[in-house]
Amino acid sequence: MRRTRLKHIGVTAILLLAGLGGAGTFPASASGNEASATTSAASTADTASVSAGLLAAMQKEFGLSAEEAKARLAAERTATTLEPKARGTAGAAYAGSWYDAEAGRLTVAVTPDASRATRDALSKAGAAVRLVEHSARQLDAVSGRVDQLDAPSAVAGWHVDPQANSVVVSVVRGKLADNDVQRFLTRARAAGPVTVETVAGAPSTFAAGTVGGDPYYTGNVRCSIGFSVHGGFVTAGHCGQAGAGVRGWDGSYIGNFQGSSFPDNDYAWVNVGSGWWTVPVVLGWGTVSDRLVRGSAEAPVGASICRSGSTTHWHCGTVLGKNQTVNYAQGAVHQMTKTSVCAEGGDSGGSFISGDQAQGVTSGGWGNCSSGGETWFQPVNEILNRYGLTLHTY
């Protein structure tokens, strides 16, 4: 049966059988030293090598010409390389950074403690410099204090927003006046600089019942493969507990969850064996060519990013924020990355990738791919470092 399937759908099935980070179902930050142990440097591939499918997806998502899409990808690669260097240059004065799509470069926020020499060095390196009041360290401390509070279900989550230079608390639209929400916000504001935004819906995880497609299964839940690692693949923690068996699209045994954490985190890894193998590829589902994975350099806020999952396949958007706390019904999950990419039930655990750099595994969100929505992912470098895994790269 497996051989027939491979012959019928070619590379797509091979990649899924390999336990790749390609297909998925929808139901933390690494330090520079940690990332260096598990990632390769951002791709230095010439923009001429960018696939026509990826350029078409970029043009459709962002309203760009082919040349503009190439230029954006090149600028994002530059920003991705610059961001960790800028953090080191700014030191204690660092207050966050983000990719400015209109300017085509990285913006770095610093506090007034930053010397003129520091600011000049950042500008000389190619970054725009913005002066703000609170450092990233201060805002992280505020977010940590908010993490200690019990949030009502109408609070969708909170995160450090470098552009707002505050901790932003997201409240479901129409619920802002609720007494429990107001009590939470009062306590949150006491923790430090906090601003409030309203969002269309509360986040939920995206596990799904067993349906057709190219997923993996555990029990009666379908979830998606995130990224291949040596010996297995990474995925979302809410998809299965440690020890749970995993079956592939054809029902054959793949392996077991070797580690899993949810809530607090949303990550897991599964060992691969019994005739299955791993490949450093993410499925493009015919929308774009299948993507080779070359590393896991972390893309900055504002960069373009794409997701692959077994329910809604390939969709792209933008990185909206990092180090966010997402308040699911099952409990809060910390250090998540927020995106404008849509997803649906069954996409959980699937791949988030920027260019050829692995970013994370799909966790949850709100909305769908018909009317739109937002999705959070668990950063992949945290998973690799937590379990001592090595990303399978090309």
CSV table of C-alpha atoms in Angstrom, one decimal, residues 3 89 225-226 306 319 352:
chain,number,residue,atom,x,y,z
A,3,ARG,CA,4.6,1.7,-2.4
A,89,THR,CA,25.6,45.8,20.4
A,225,ILE,CA,4.4,16.8,11.4
A,226,GLY,CA,6.5,19.9,12.2
A,306,CYS,CA,4.6,30.5,5.7
A,319,VAL,CA,5.3,37.6,12.1
A,352,PHE,CA,6.2,27.4,10.2
